[in-house]
Amino acid sequence: MTIKERILHTVMFEVFALVILMGAATIFTRHNPAVVGGLSVVMSLIAMAWNYVYNVIFDKFVGDDRLSRTVKTRILHGLGFEGGLIFVTIPVLMWVLQLDFWTVFVLDIGIVLFFLIYAIIYNWAYDHVKAKFFSINTPVNSKYTKANNAL
């Protein structure tokens, strides 16, 4: 991906996630939609900043040859990212929502599970929409194209 495409990919990911989360939070909680919306934006910004910091640190320890990373390394990467994010977001959620630790912890675990499923679906859809409508210069018989079409 080009830098512009990565930015577009990230912004679209966050916008769609915010719309879904704000809608769900408005339906399932008693909090003001403006508070939920503001909190969602703050959480999104925290996640993007943590993503950058965490990946810089992780790459320094593991190396930046991303293609040779094992499944175990990728699982540890994901668990470390989500664990660090929960550590950062729990105090924010407790403060804004005025809820106890355990309630916020369960809520945050739910958010993590949502993003796990959402990221898989979003990236699958993004790749397929891009391949169908925007990938004029992509070789048809590349390993990447074949792997994506198998999904």
Coordinates of C-alpha atoms in Angstrom, one line a residue, residues 7 13 22 28-29 34 51 55 68 83-84 89 95-96 99 105 111-113 117 122 126 131 134-135 146-147 149:
I7 CA -4.0 6.7 5.6
F13 CA -11.4 1.7 9.5
M22 CA -21.6 4.8 18.8
F28 CA -27.3 -0.5 24.9
T29 CA -26.2 2.1 27.4
A34 CA -22.6 13.1 22.7
N51 CA -0.5 1.3 17.6
N55 CA 4.8 -1.2 16.7
S68 CA 9.3 -13.8 8.2
G83 CA -3.1 -5.9 26.5
G84 CA -1.3 -2.6 26.4
T89 CA -8.0 2.6 28.1
W95 CA -13.3 8.2 34.6
V96 CA -15.7 9.2 31.7
L99 CA -18.1 2.9 36.4
F105 CA -12.8 -4.4 32.3
I111 CA -14.6 -3.8 22.7
V112 CA -11.4 -5.9 22.1
L113 CA -13.5 -8.8 20.8
I117 CA -14.0 -9.6 14.5
Y122 CA -13.2 -4.9 7.4
Y126 CA -11.4 -3.7 1.9
A131 CA -9.3 -5.8 -6.0
F134 CA -9.5 -0.2 -8.0
S135 CA -6.7 -2.6 -8.7
K146 CA -4.8 -15.8 -5.4
A147 CA -4.6 -15.8 -1.6
N149 CA -9.5 -14.6 -3.8

